[in-house]
Every structure is written in structure tokens, then in C-alpha cells.
PDB file of C-alpha atoms in Angstrom:
ATOM      1  CA  MET A  11      -0.001   0.010  -0.003  1.00 40.00           C
ATOM      2  CA  ASN A  12       1.340   3.417  -0.982  1.00 40.00           C
ATOM      3  CA  ARG A  13       1.061   5.824   1.873  1.00 46.00           C
ATOM      4  CA  GLU A  14       1.912   9.494   1.655  1.00 44.00           C
ATOM      5  CA  PRO A  15       5.141  10.321   3.455  1.00 42.00           C
ATOM      6  CA  VAL A  16       5.415  13.369   5.602  1.00 41.00           C
ATOM      7  CA  ALA A  17       7.110  15.942   3.444  1.00 41.00           C
ATOM      8  CA  SER A  18      10.342  17.547   4.594  1.00 39.00           C
ATOM      9  CA  GLY A  19       9.559  20.723   6.461  1.00 38.00           C
ATOM     10  CA  ALA A  20       5.831  19.933   6.565  1.00 39.00           C
ATOM     11  CA  ALA A  21       3.728  21.796   9.099  1.00 41.00           C
ATOM     12  CA  THR A  22       3.323  20.045  12.425  1.00 45.00           C
ATOM     13  CA  TYR A  23       0.265  22.035  13.504  1.00 61.00           C
ATOM     14  CA  SER A  24      -3.298  21.045  12.703  1.00 74.00           C
ATOM     15  CA  LYS A  25      -5.646  23.165  10.611  1.00 82.00           C
ATOM     16  CA  ILE A  26      -8.646  21.223  11.901  1.00 83.00           C
ATOM     17  CA  ALA A  27     -10.445  22.256  15.069  1.00 86.00           C
ATOM     18  CA  GLN A  28      -9.736  20.148  18.127  1.00 84.00           C
ATOM     19  CA  VAL A  29     -12.663  17.815  18.787  1.00 85.00           C
ATOM     20  CA  THR A  30     -14.153  18.766  22.154  1.00 87.00           C
ATOM     21  CA  ILE A  31     -17.651  19.256  23.471  1.00 90.00           C
ATOM     22  CA  PHE A  32     -17.596  22.741  21.923  1.00 92.00           C
ATOM     23  CA  PHE A  33     -16.838  21.139  18.534  1.00 92.00           C
ATOM     24  CA  TRP A  34     -20.000  19.054  18.667  1.00 91.00           C
ATOM     25  CA  ILE A  35     -22.184  21.950  19.871  1.00 92.00           C
ATOM     26  CA  MET A  36     -20.916  24.103  16.983  1.00 92.00           C
ATOM     27  CA  LYS A  37     -21.322  21.202  14.551  1.00 91.00           C
ATOM     28  CA  VAL A  38     -24.999  20.897  15.465  1.00 90.00           C
ATOM     29  CA  LEU A  39     -25.478  24.681  15.149  1.00 91.00           C
ATOM     30  CA  ALA A  40     -23.604  24.710  11.833  1.00 90.00           C
ATOM     31  CA  THR A  41     -25.872  21.960  10.479  1.00 86.00           C
ATOM     32  CA  THR A  42     -28.967  23.857  11.622  1.00 87.00           C
ATOM     33  CA  LEU A  43     -27.622  26.956   9.855  1.00 88.00           C
ATOM     34  CA  GLY A  44     -26.833  24.906   6.763  1.00 81.00           C
ATOM     35  CA  GLU A  45     -30.429  23.592   6.673  1.00 78.00           C
ATOM     36  CA  THR A  46     -32.079  26.982   7.051  1.00 83.00           C
ATOM     37  CA  ALA A  47     -29.592  28.791   4.776  1.00 82.00           C
ATOM     38  CA  GLY A  48     -29.898  26.123   2.079  1.00 77.00           C
ATOM     39  CA  ASP A  49     -33.687  26.281   2.131  1.00 76.00           C
ATOM     40  CA  PHE A  50     -33.513  30.098   2.148  1.00 83.00           C
ATOM     41  CA  ILE A  51     -31.502  30.076  -1.093  1.00 81.00           C
ATOM     42  CA  SER A  52     -33.563  27.480  -2.970  1.00 76.00           C
ATOM     43  CA  MET A  53     -37.034  28.085  -1.556  1.00 76.00           C
ATOM     44  CA  THR A  54     -37.380  31.523   0.051  1.00 79.00           C
ATOM     45  CA  LEU A  55     -35.494  33.267  -2.744  1.00 81.00           C
ATOM     46  CA  GLY A  56     -37.223  30.998  -5.242  1.00 79.00           C
ATOM     47  CA  LEU A  57     -33.990  30.109  -7.081  1.00 78.00           C
ATOM     48  CA  GLY A  58     -34.677  26.398  -7.250  1.00 76.00           C
ATOM     49  CA  TYR A  59     -32.334  23.493  -6.612  1.00 73.00           C
ATOM     50  CA  TYR A  60     -30.221  23.805  -9.794  1.00 80.00           C
ATOM     51  CA  VAL A  61     -29.348  27.454  -9.138  1.00 84.00           C
ATOM     52  CA  GLY A  62     -29.147  26.877  -5.384  1.00 79.00           C
ATOM     53  CA  LEU A  63     -26.692  24.041  -5.936  1.00 81.00           C
ATOM     54  CA  ALA A  64     -24.577  26.225  -8.211  1.00 87.00           C
ATOM     55  CA  ILE A  65     -24.511  29.084  -5.717  1.00 87.00           C
ATOM     56  CA  THR A  66     -23.681  26.917  -2.700  1.00 86.00           C
ATOM     57  CA  PHE A  67     -20.962  25.002  -4.534  1.00 87.00           C
ATOM     58  CA  SER A  68     -19.410  28.244  -5.740  1.00 90.00           C
ATOM     59  CA  ILE A  69     -19.292  29.515  -2.145  1.00 90.00           C
ATOM     60  CA  LEU A  70     -18.020  26.146  -0.941  1.00 90.00           C
ATOM     61  CA  SER A  71     -15.236  26.097  -3.555  1.00 92.00           C
ATOM     62  CA  ILE A  72     -14.020  29.536  -2.522  1.00 94.00           C
ATOM     63  CA  VAL A  73     -14.114  28.797   1.230  1.00 93.00           C
ATOM     64  CA  LEU A  74     -12.382  25.405   0.845  1.00 91.00           C
ATOM     65  CA  TRP A  75      -9.741  26.938  -1.407  1.00 92.00           C
ATOM     66  CA  ALA A  76      -8.968  29.484   1.334  1.00 92.00           C
ATOM     67  CA  GLN A  77      -9.088  26.826   4.073  1.00 91.00           C
ATOM     68  CA  VAL A  78      -6.814  24.279   2.369  1.00 87.00           C
ATOM     69  CA  GLY A  79      -4.508  26.958   1.103  1.00 86.00           C
ATOM     70  CA  SER A  80      -4.039  28.644   4.506  1.00 87.00           C
ATOM     71  CA  LYS A  81      -0.881  27.959   6.474  1.00 83.00           C
ATOM     72  CA  THR A  82      -2.394  28.016   9.948  1.00 84.00           C
ATOM     73  CA  TYR A  83      -5.666  27.145  11.677  1.00 86.00           C
ATOM     74  CA  HIS A  84      -8.197  29.975  11.442  1.00 90.00           C
ATOM     75  CA  PRO A  85     -11.319  29.187  13.560  1.00 92.00           C
ATOM     76  CA  VAL A  86     -13.694  31.437  11.593  1.00 91.00           C
ATOM     77  CA  LEU A  87     -12.456  30.065   8.276  1.00 92.00           C
ATOM     78  CA  PHE A  88     -12.715  26.468   9.483  1.00 93.00           C
ATOM     79  CA  TRP A  89     -16.266  26.870  10.693  1.00 93.00           C
ATOM     80  CA  SER A  90     -17.209  28.794   7.583  1.00 93.00           C
ATOM     81  CA  ALA A  91     -16.082  25.709   5.650  1.00 93.00           C
ATOM     82  CA  ILE A  92     -18.222  23.473   7.879  1.00 92.00           C
ATOM     83  CA  ILE A  93     -21.240  25.720   7.345  1.00 90.00           C
ATOM     84  CA  ALA A  94     -20.594  25.763   3.593  1.00 90.00           C
ATOM     85  CA  THR A  95     -20.487  21.960   3.457  1.00 89.00           C
ATOM     86  CA  THR A  96     -23.713  21.659   5.463  1.00 86.00           C
ATOM     87  CA  THR A  97     -25.448  24.181   3.191  1.00 84.00           C
ATOM     88  CA  ALA A  98     -24.197  22.328   0.114  1.00 84.00           C
ATOM     89  CA  GLY A  99     -25.282  19.055   1.737  1.00 80.00           C
ATOM     90  CA  THR A 100     -28.827  20.402   2.028  1.00 76.00           C
ATOM     91  CA  GLU A 101     -28.845  21.334  -1.636  1.00 78.00           C
ATOM     92  CA  ILE A 102     -27.361  17.965  -2.687  1.00 83.00           C
ATOM     93  CA  SER A 103     -29.886  15.968  -0.760  1.00 79.00           C
ATOM     94  CA  ASP A 104     -32.870  17.976  -2.016  1.00 77.00           C
ATOM     95  CA  PHE A 105     -31.496  17.934  -5.590  1.00 81.00           C
ATOM     96  CA  MET A 106     -31.155  14.144  -5.544  1.00 82.00           C
ATOM     97  CA  ASP A 107     -34.653  13.683  -4.130  1.00 77.00           C
ATOM     98  CA  ARG A 108     -36.685  16.379  -5.847  1.00 76.00           C
ATOM     99  CA  SER A 109     -34.836  17.140  -9.080  1.00 75.00           C
ATOM    100  CA  LEU A 110     -33.461  13.670  -9.897  1.00 80.00           C
ATOM    101  CA  GLY A 111     -36.376  11.812  -8.297  1.00 78.00           C
ATOM    102  CA  LEU A 112     -34.140   9.309  -6.505  1.00 84.00           C
ATOM    103  CA  GLY A 113     -35.849   9.575  -3.126  1.00 80.00           C
ATOM    104  CA  TYR A 114     -34.206   9.993   0.242  1.00 79.00           C
ATOM    105  CA  PHE A 115     -33.557   6.264   0.816  1.00 84.00           C
ATOM    106  CA  ALA A 116     -31.745   5.726  -2.500  1.00 85.00           C
ATOM    107  CA  GLY A 117     -29.965   9.048  -2.017  1.00 82.00           C
ATOM    108  CA  SER A 118     -28.791   7.930   1.416  1.00 84.00           C
ATOM    109  CA  ILE A 119     -27.376   4.693  -0.007  1.00 88.00           C
ATOM    110  CA  ILE A 120     -25.480   6.581  -2.738  1.00 90.00           C
ATOM    111  CA  LEU A 121     -24.104   9.108  -0.277  1.00 87.00           C
ATOM    112  CA  MET A 122     -23.150   6.390   2.229  1.00 88.00           C
ATOM    113  CA  THR A 123     -21.230   4.635  -0.536  1.00 91.00           C
ATOM    114  CA  GLY A 124     -19.506   7.929  -1.433  1.00 90.00           C
ATOM    115  CA  LEU A 125     -18.505   8.449   2.222  1.00 89.00           C
ATOM    116  CA  ALA A 126     -17.124   4.891   2.518  1.00 90.00           C
ATOM    117  CA  LEU A 127     -15.134   5.308  -0.715  1.00 92.00           C
ATOM    118  CA  SER A 128     -13.702   8.692   0.339  1.00 90.00           C
ATOM    119  CA  LEU A 129     -12.571   7.229   3.672  1.00 90.00           C
ATOM    120  CA  ALA A 130     -11.066   4.194   1.881  1.00 91.00           C
ATOM    121  CA  VAL A 131      -9.103   6.462  -0.508  1.00 91.00           C
ATOM    122  CA  TRP A 132      -8.005   8.605   2.462  1.00 88.00           C
ATOM    123  CA  TYR A 133      -6.670   5.572   4.275  1.00 87.00           C
ATOM    124  CA  TYR A 134      -4.978   4.256   1.147  1.00 88.00           C
ATOM    125  CA  ARG A 135      -3.213   7.528   0.456  1.00 85.00           C
ATOM    126  CA  VAL A 136      -2.285   8.551   3.990  1.00 81.00           C
ATOM    127  CA  GLY A 137      -2.231   5.326   6.001  1.00 81.00           C
ATOM    128  CA  ASN A 138      -4.615   6.468   8.724  1.00 78.00           C
ATOM    129  CA  LEU A 139      -7.941   8.227   9.235  1.00 81.00           C
ATOM    130  CA  ARG A 140      -6.796  10.444  12.091  1.00 80.00           C
ATOM    131  CA  VAL A 141      -8.937  13.549  12.370  1.00 80.00           C
ATOM    132  CA  TYR A 142      -6.853  15.546  14.805  1.00 76.00           C
ATOM    133  CA  PRO A 143      -4.251  16.633  14.103  1.00 76.00           C
ATOM    134  CA  ILE A 144      -4.340  16.793  10.296  1.00 81.00           C
ATOM    135  CA  THR A 145      -1.210  18.419   8.906  1.00 74.00           C
ATOM    136  CA  MET A 146      -0.872  17.151   5.328  1.00 77.00           C
ATOM    137  CA  PRO A 147      -2.756  18.889   2.462  1.00 78.00           C
ATOM    138  CA  SER A 148      -3.886  15.616   0.905  1.00 78.00           C
ATOM    139  CA  ALA A 149      -5.301  14.384   4.223  1.00 83.00           C
ATOM    140  CA  GLU A 150      -7.103  17.677   4.715  1.00 87.00           C
ATOM    141  CA  SER A 151      -8.562  17.483   1.181  1.00 86.00           C
ATOM    142  CA  MET A 152      -9.859  13.983   1.885  1.00 88.00           C
ATOM    143  CA  PHE A 153     -11.234  15.193   5.254  1.00 90.00           C
ATOM    144  CA  TRP A 154     -13.335  17.845   3.536  1.00 92.00           C
ATOM    145  CA  LEU A 155     -14.583  15.402   0.923  1.00 91.00           C
ATOM    146  CA  ALA A 156     -15.683  13.047   3.678  1.00 90.00           C
ATOM    147  CA  VAL A 157     -17.286  15.967   5.524  1.00 91.00           C
ATOM    148  CA  LEU A 158     -19.292  16.888   2.413  1.00 90.00           C
ATOM    149  CA  PHE A 159     -20.505  13.336   1.935  1.00 89.00           C
ATOM    150  CA  SER A 160     -21.271  13.066   5.696  1.00 86.00           C
ATOM    151  CA  ASN A 161     -23.328  16.250   5.750  1.00 83.00           C
ATOM    152  CA  SER A 162     -25.218  15.292   2.577  1.00 84.00           C
ATOM    153  CA  LEU A 163     -25.898  11.811   3.965  1.00 84.00           C
ATOM    154  CA  GLY A 164     -27.070  13.233   7.291  1.00 79.00           C
ATOM    155  CA  THR A 165     -29.464  15.552   5.500  1.00 77.00           C
ATOM    156  CA  ALA A 166     -30.934  12.771   3.378  1.00 81.00           C
ATOM    157  CA  PHE A 167     -31.310  10.483   6.380  1.00 79.00           C
ATOM    158  CA  GLY A 168     -33.015  13.185   8.446  1.00 76.00           C
ATOM    159  CA  ASP A 169     -35.456  13.934   5.623  1.00 75.00           C
ATOM    160  CA  TYR A 170     -36.081  10.179   5.234  1.00 80.00           C
ATOM    161  CA  LEU A 171     -37.110   9.925   8.887  1.00 78.00           C
ATOM    162  CA  VAL A 172     -39.606  12.775   8.531  1.00 74.00           C
ATOM    163  CA  ASP A 173     -40.907  12.370   4.966  1.00 76.00           C
ATOM    164  CA  ASN A 174     -40.792   8.564   4.538  1.00 77.00           C
ATOM    165  CA  VAL A 175     -40.954   7.080   8.019  1.00 80.00           C
ATOM    166  CA  GLY A 176     -43.475   9.702   9.097  1.00 75.00           C
ATOM    167  CA  LEU A 177     -41.783  10.982  12.260  1.00 78.00           C
ATOM    168  CA  SER A 178     -42.406  14.527  13.407  1.00 73.00           C
ATOM    169  CA  PHE A 179     -39.477  16.949  13.528  1.00 71.00           C
ATOM    170  CA  ILE A 180     -39.215  16.491  17.311  1.00 74.00           C
ATOM    171  CA  GLN A 181     -39.391  12.698  17.004  1.00 79.00           C
ATOM    172  CA  GLY A 182     -36.701  12.745  14.310  1.00 76.00           C
ATOM    173  CA  ALA A 183     -34.491  14.878  16.532  1.00 77.00           C
ATOM    174  CA  VAL A 184     -35.076  12.472  19.470  1.00 84.00           C
ATOM    175  CA  VAL A 185     -34.081   9.453  17.346  1.00 85.00           C
ATOM    176  CA  THR A 186     -30.871  11.061  16.088  1.00 84.00           C
ATOM    177  CA  ALA A 187     -30.087  12.445  19.558  1.00 85.00           C
ATOM    178  CA  GLY A 188     -30.411   8.910  20.939  1.00 89.00           C
ATOM    179  CA  ILE A 189     -27.902   7.633  18.406  1.00 88.00           C
ATOM    180  CA  ILE A 190     -25.484  10.456  19.272  1.00 89.00           C
ATOM    181  CA  LEU A 191     -25.804   9.701  23.009  1.00 91.00           C
ATOM    182  CA  ALA A 192     -25.166   6.003  22.318  1.00 92.00           C
ATOM    183  CA  VAL A 193     -22.004   6.927  20.380  1.00 90.00           C
ATOM    184  CA  ALA A 194     -20.878   9.156  23.247  1.00 89.00           C
ATOM    185  CA  ALA A 195     -21.442   6.290  25.706  1.00 92.00           C
ATOM    186  CA  LEU A 196     -19.409   3.916  23.516  1.00 92.00           C
ATOM    187  CA  HIS A 197     -16.649   6.540  23.372  1.00 88.00           C
ATOM    188  CA  TYR A 198     -16.399   6.987  27.121  1.00 88.00           C
ATOM    189  CA  PHE A 199     -17.078   3.476  28.350  1.00 90.00           C
ATOM    190  CA  THR A 200     -15.615   1.192  25.631  1.00 88.00           C
ATOM    191  CA  ARG A 201     -12.429   0.954  23.620  1.00 85.00           C
ATOM    192  CA  ILE A 202     -14.179   1.034  20.225  1.00 85.00           C
ATOM    193  CA  ASN A 203     -12.094   2.839  17.622  1.00 83.00           C
ATOM    194  CA  ASP A 204     -12.553   6.574  18.077  1.00 84.00           C
ATOM    195  CA  VAL A 205     -12.206   7.313  14.350  1.00 83.00           C
ATOM    196  CA  LEU A 206     -15.217   5.080  13.599  1.00 84.00           C
ATOM    197  CA  LEU A 207     -17.215   6.712  16.401  1.00 88.00           C
ATOM    198  CA  PHE A 208     -16.231  10.185  15.164  1.00 88.00           C
ATOM    199  CA  TRP A 209     -17.683   9.638  11.696  1.00 85.00           C
ATOM    200  CA  ILE A 210     -20.846   8.027  13.034  1.00 86.00           C
ATOM    201  CA  ALA A 211     -21.356  11.028  15.316  1.00 88.00           C
ATOM    202  CA  PHE A 212     -20.436  13.428  12.500  1.00 86.00           C
ATOM    203  CA  VAL A 213     -23.105  11.913  10.221  1.00 83.00           C
ATOM    204  CA  PHE A 214     -25.894  11.866  12.819  1.00 85.00           C
ATOM    205  CA  THR A 215     -25.293  15.352  14.177  1.00 86.00           C
ATOM    206  CA  ARG A 216     -26.284  16.489  10.663  1.00 82.00           C
ATOM    207  CA  PRO A 217     -29.901  15.163  10.753  1.00 79.00           C
ATOM    208  CA  PHE A 218     -30.147  16.294  14.399  1.00 82.00           C
ATOM    209  CA  GLY A 219     -29.319  19.862  13.401  1.00 81.00           C
ATOM    210  CA  ALA A 220     -31.414  19.600  10.244  1.00 75.00           C
ATOM    211  CA  THR A 221     -34.534  18.444  12.063  1.00 73.00           C
ATOM    212  CA  PHE A 222     -34.032  21.251  14.549  1.00 75.00           C
ATOM    213  CA  GLY A 223     -33.815  23.679  11.662  1.00 77.00           C
ATOM    214  CA  ASP A 224     -37.022  22.242  10.184  1.00 73.00           C
ATOM    215  CA  PHE A 225     -38.649  22.576  13.628  1.00 76.00           C
ATOM    216  CA  LEU A 226     -37.755  26.292  13.662  1.00 80.00           C
ATOM    217  CA  THR A 227     -39.009  27.064  10.141  1.00 78.00           C
ATOM    218  CA  LYS A 228     -41.837  24.656   9.231  1.00 76.00           C
ATOM    219  CA  PRO A 229     -45.498  25.763   9.636  1.00 77.00           C
ATOM    220  CA  LEU A 230     -47.291  25.303  12.934  1.00 75.00           C
ATOM    221  CA  ASP A 231     -49.671  22.720  11.458  1.00 73.00           C
ATOM    222  CA  ALA A 232     -46.642  20.696  10.373  1.00 68.00           C
ATOM    223  CA  GLY A 233     -45.166  20.661  13.881  1.00 66.00           C
ATOM    224  CA  GLY A 234     -42.789  23.602  13.427  1.00 72.00           C
ATOM    225  CA  LEU A 235     -42.499  27.099  14.886  1.00 79.00           C
ATOM    226  CA  SER A 236     -43.133  28.879  11.574  1.00 80.00           C
ATOM    227  CA  MET A 237     -40.033  31.048  11.945  1.00 83.00           C
ATOM    228  CA  SER A 238     -38.745  32.681   8.760  1.00 84.00           C
ATOM    229  CA  ARG A 239     -35.680  30.979   7.289  1.00 84.00           C
ATOM    230  CA  GLY A 240     -33.746  34.210   7.247  1.00 85.00           C
ATOM    231  CA  TYR A 241     -34.457  35.000  10.870  1.00 87.00           C
ATOM    232  CA  ALA A 242     -33.764  31.418  11.949  1.00 86.00           C
ATOM    233  CA  SER A 243     -30.418  31.547  10.104  1.00 87.00           C
ATOM    234  CA  LEU A 244     -29.401  34.785  11.834  1.00 89.00           C
ATOM    235  CA  VAL A 245     -30.330  33.448  15.265  1.00 87.00           C
ATOM    236  CA  THR A 246     -28.414  30.221  14.696  1.00 89.00           C
ATOM    237  CA  LEU A 247     -25.384  32.107  13.381  1.00 90.00           C
ATOM    238  CA  ALA A 248     -25.376  34.319  16.495  1.00 91.00           C
ATOM    239  CA  LEU A 249     -25.479  31.216  18.709  1.00 91.00           C
ATOM    240  CA  LEU A 250     -22.642  29.630  16.720  1.00 92.00           C
ATOM    241  CA  LEU A 251     -20.430  32.680  17.025  1.00 93.00           C
ATOM    242  CA  THR A 252     -21.153  32.869  20.762  1.00 94.00           C
ATOM    243  CA  VAL A 253     -20.115  29.240  21.311  1.00 93.00           C
ATOM    244  CA  LEU A 254     -17.015  29.758  19.128  1.00 93.00           C
ATOM    245  CA  TYR A 255     -15.976  32.743  21.281  1.00 92.00           C
ATOM    246  CA  VAL A 256     -16.458  30.728  24.461  1.00 92.00           C
ATOM    247  CA  SER A 257     -14.496  27.802  23.010  1.00 91.00           C
ATOM    248  CA  LEU A 258     -11.593  30.045  22.080  1.00 89.00           C
ATOM    249  CA  ARG A 259     -11.507  31.510  25.559  1.00 88.00           C
ATOM    250  CA  TRP A 260     -11.590  27.992  27.002  1.00 87.00           C
ATOM    251  CA  SER A 261      -8.750  26.843  24.719  1.00 82.00           C
ATOM    252  CA  SER A 262      -6.658  29.815  25.734  1.00 79.00           C
ATOM    253  CA  GLU A 263      -7.182  28.996  29.409  1.00 79.00           C
ATOM    254  CA  GLN A 264      -6.331  25.301  28.783  1.00 77.00           C
ATOM    255  CA  ARG A 265      -3.041  26.264  27.119  1.00 72.00           C
ATOM    256  CA  SER A 266      -2.196  28.359  30.148  1.00 73.00           C
ATOM    257  CA  SER A 267      -3.054  25.485  32.517  1.00 66.00           C
ATOM    258  CA  PRO A 268      -2.698  22.184  30.602  1.00 54.00           C
ATOM    259  CA  ALA A 269      -4.682  19.265  31.913  1.00 53.00           C
ATOM    260  CA  PRO A 270      -3.731  15.546  31.719  1.00 53.00           C
ATOM    261  CA  ALA A 271      -4.670  13.930  28.415  1.00 50.00           C
ATOM    262  CA  ASP A 272      -7.790  11.802  28.371  1.00 49.00           C
ATOM    263  CA  ARG A 273     -10.398  10.506  25.945  1.00 50.00           C
ATOM    264  CA  ALA A 274     -12.311  13.795  25.941  1.00 46.00           C
ATOM    265  CA  ASP A 275     -12.690  13.905  22.168  1.00 52.00           C
ATOM    266  CA  LEU A 276     -13.648  11.605  19.295  1.00 52.00           C
ATOM    267  CA  SER A 277     -10.626  12.420  17.177  1.00 51.00           C
ATOM    268  CA  ARG A 278      -7.990   9.720  17.483  1.00 50.00           C
TER     269      ARG A 278
END
């Protein structure tokens, strides 16, 4: 197996956010924002899924170009990339279901296959699937490809629970929250591979955030709060920035007073 060697003089810092409890809170908020922003572009603005997909992928390409090309970790840039992938994931899932007519179940199978293949190529090229730290450009590129597949898959699965299985938005959120809690329990109380648990949690935080976004914006008679997509997006963005600020303050304090290493994150 050919595995990418560490280049001479390669950076030893990571450009990926450290996976802590703040990471997962921001991930959920980012997915909620991706759901409401994606629907705002395609539905509220009336641009449709073809145009919406073109817009979101254009934004995603610019943000990822800046993220992968940067030399250091920039929190705002990193989370902008996460938001861009979740927004694109919303458009991809809706495009596959409504424009191509594949349905959410078939779309989920296709996206799950894409995620598995991207992880397989990542492992083949790099020799590991370590999420933190990621220091090599090729590993980072594969990380973002896997993130895009994960967010698209999570969107399709969440919509499948609501539209096909018939769960309400709250019930869908409870189901996905239960899966996330089970993954957290496996992380803390078993020795199951953390990389596997990370990607399971990463996928299922997407439908959790998406169903919460639907709960905020869908009509009252459909079980939602009937909040406008634009307003819901702004509120979610404000919450995300608040948590990001708190996490940066916490990280600064941790660097000043380092604590013993433990299994506090799903990143190894």
C-alpha cells in the first residue's frame, strides 16, 4: 500500500479544530444553519435546486480553497467551511430527491457509498484516518470530501425519517439524539475505535441539526415554529459565534493550565 510520506519541512500544526464538546455543539449549530440557509437560497429566494446548488458550490469552492491553502488554523475560516459543506449538503440531498427523483432512501445509499469510498481512499493515500491533528494537504482534502458526503448523507437520512418514516421533527431529533448519546457512551465506556465513532457522530449530528432547523421554520400545522428561514439563520449564526468565542477563551485557558490527556474527544 502506498502511503503518503510526511514531506520535509511539513507543518506540524493542525488546521482542523480540536474535537471537544464545543466542537459538537458548533457542529449541530452549523448543520442547523446549513439547513435553514440552504432552504432560504432554494425556496425563500425562489431560485430552485439547480441554481441553489450552483450558488452553494461556488461559495463552498471559494471557502475550501482558502481553508486548504491557508498555512495556519483559522477558527472562523474552518467553521465557515463546515457551514458551507452543510449548506451544500442540504442542496445535494434535495437535488437528488426532488430534481433527480431518487428519493431519500436511494440518495442515502449513494451518499453512504460515497462516504465509505472517500474514507477508503483517504486511508490508502495517507495510512490512517486520524482527524486531529491533520497536517498534510492531501489528508485535509480527503477530510473535507468526507465531511461533504457526511453532511449530505445526514441531510438525506433526516429527511427520510420525517418524509418517509413519518416521524415529526421532534421525534426525528429524538431518534438522532439517541444515536449520538449512544455513540458518546461507547466513546467514554468502551475501547471502540474513536475514528469510527467520530464519523458516526459526524453523520448523525447532521440530521439532528437539520430536524431542529425544520422545527424552527416549518409551519405550525406541520409541527414547526413557523419562523422565517432568514431569521432562523441569523439566530443560529449568532449562537454559533457565541459558542465559538467561548471555546476560544476555554482553549486559551487550557493552554495556560494544561490538563492531563484523556479521551475527551472523538478524534484519534
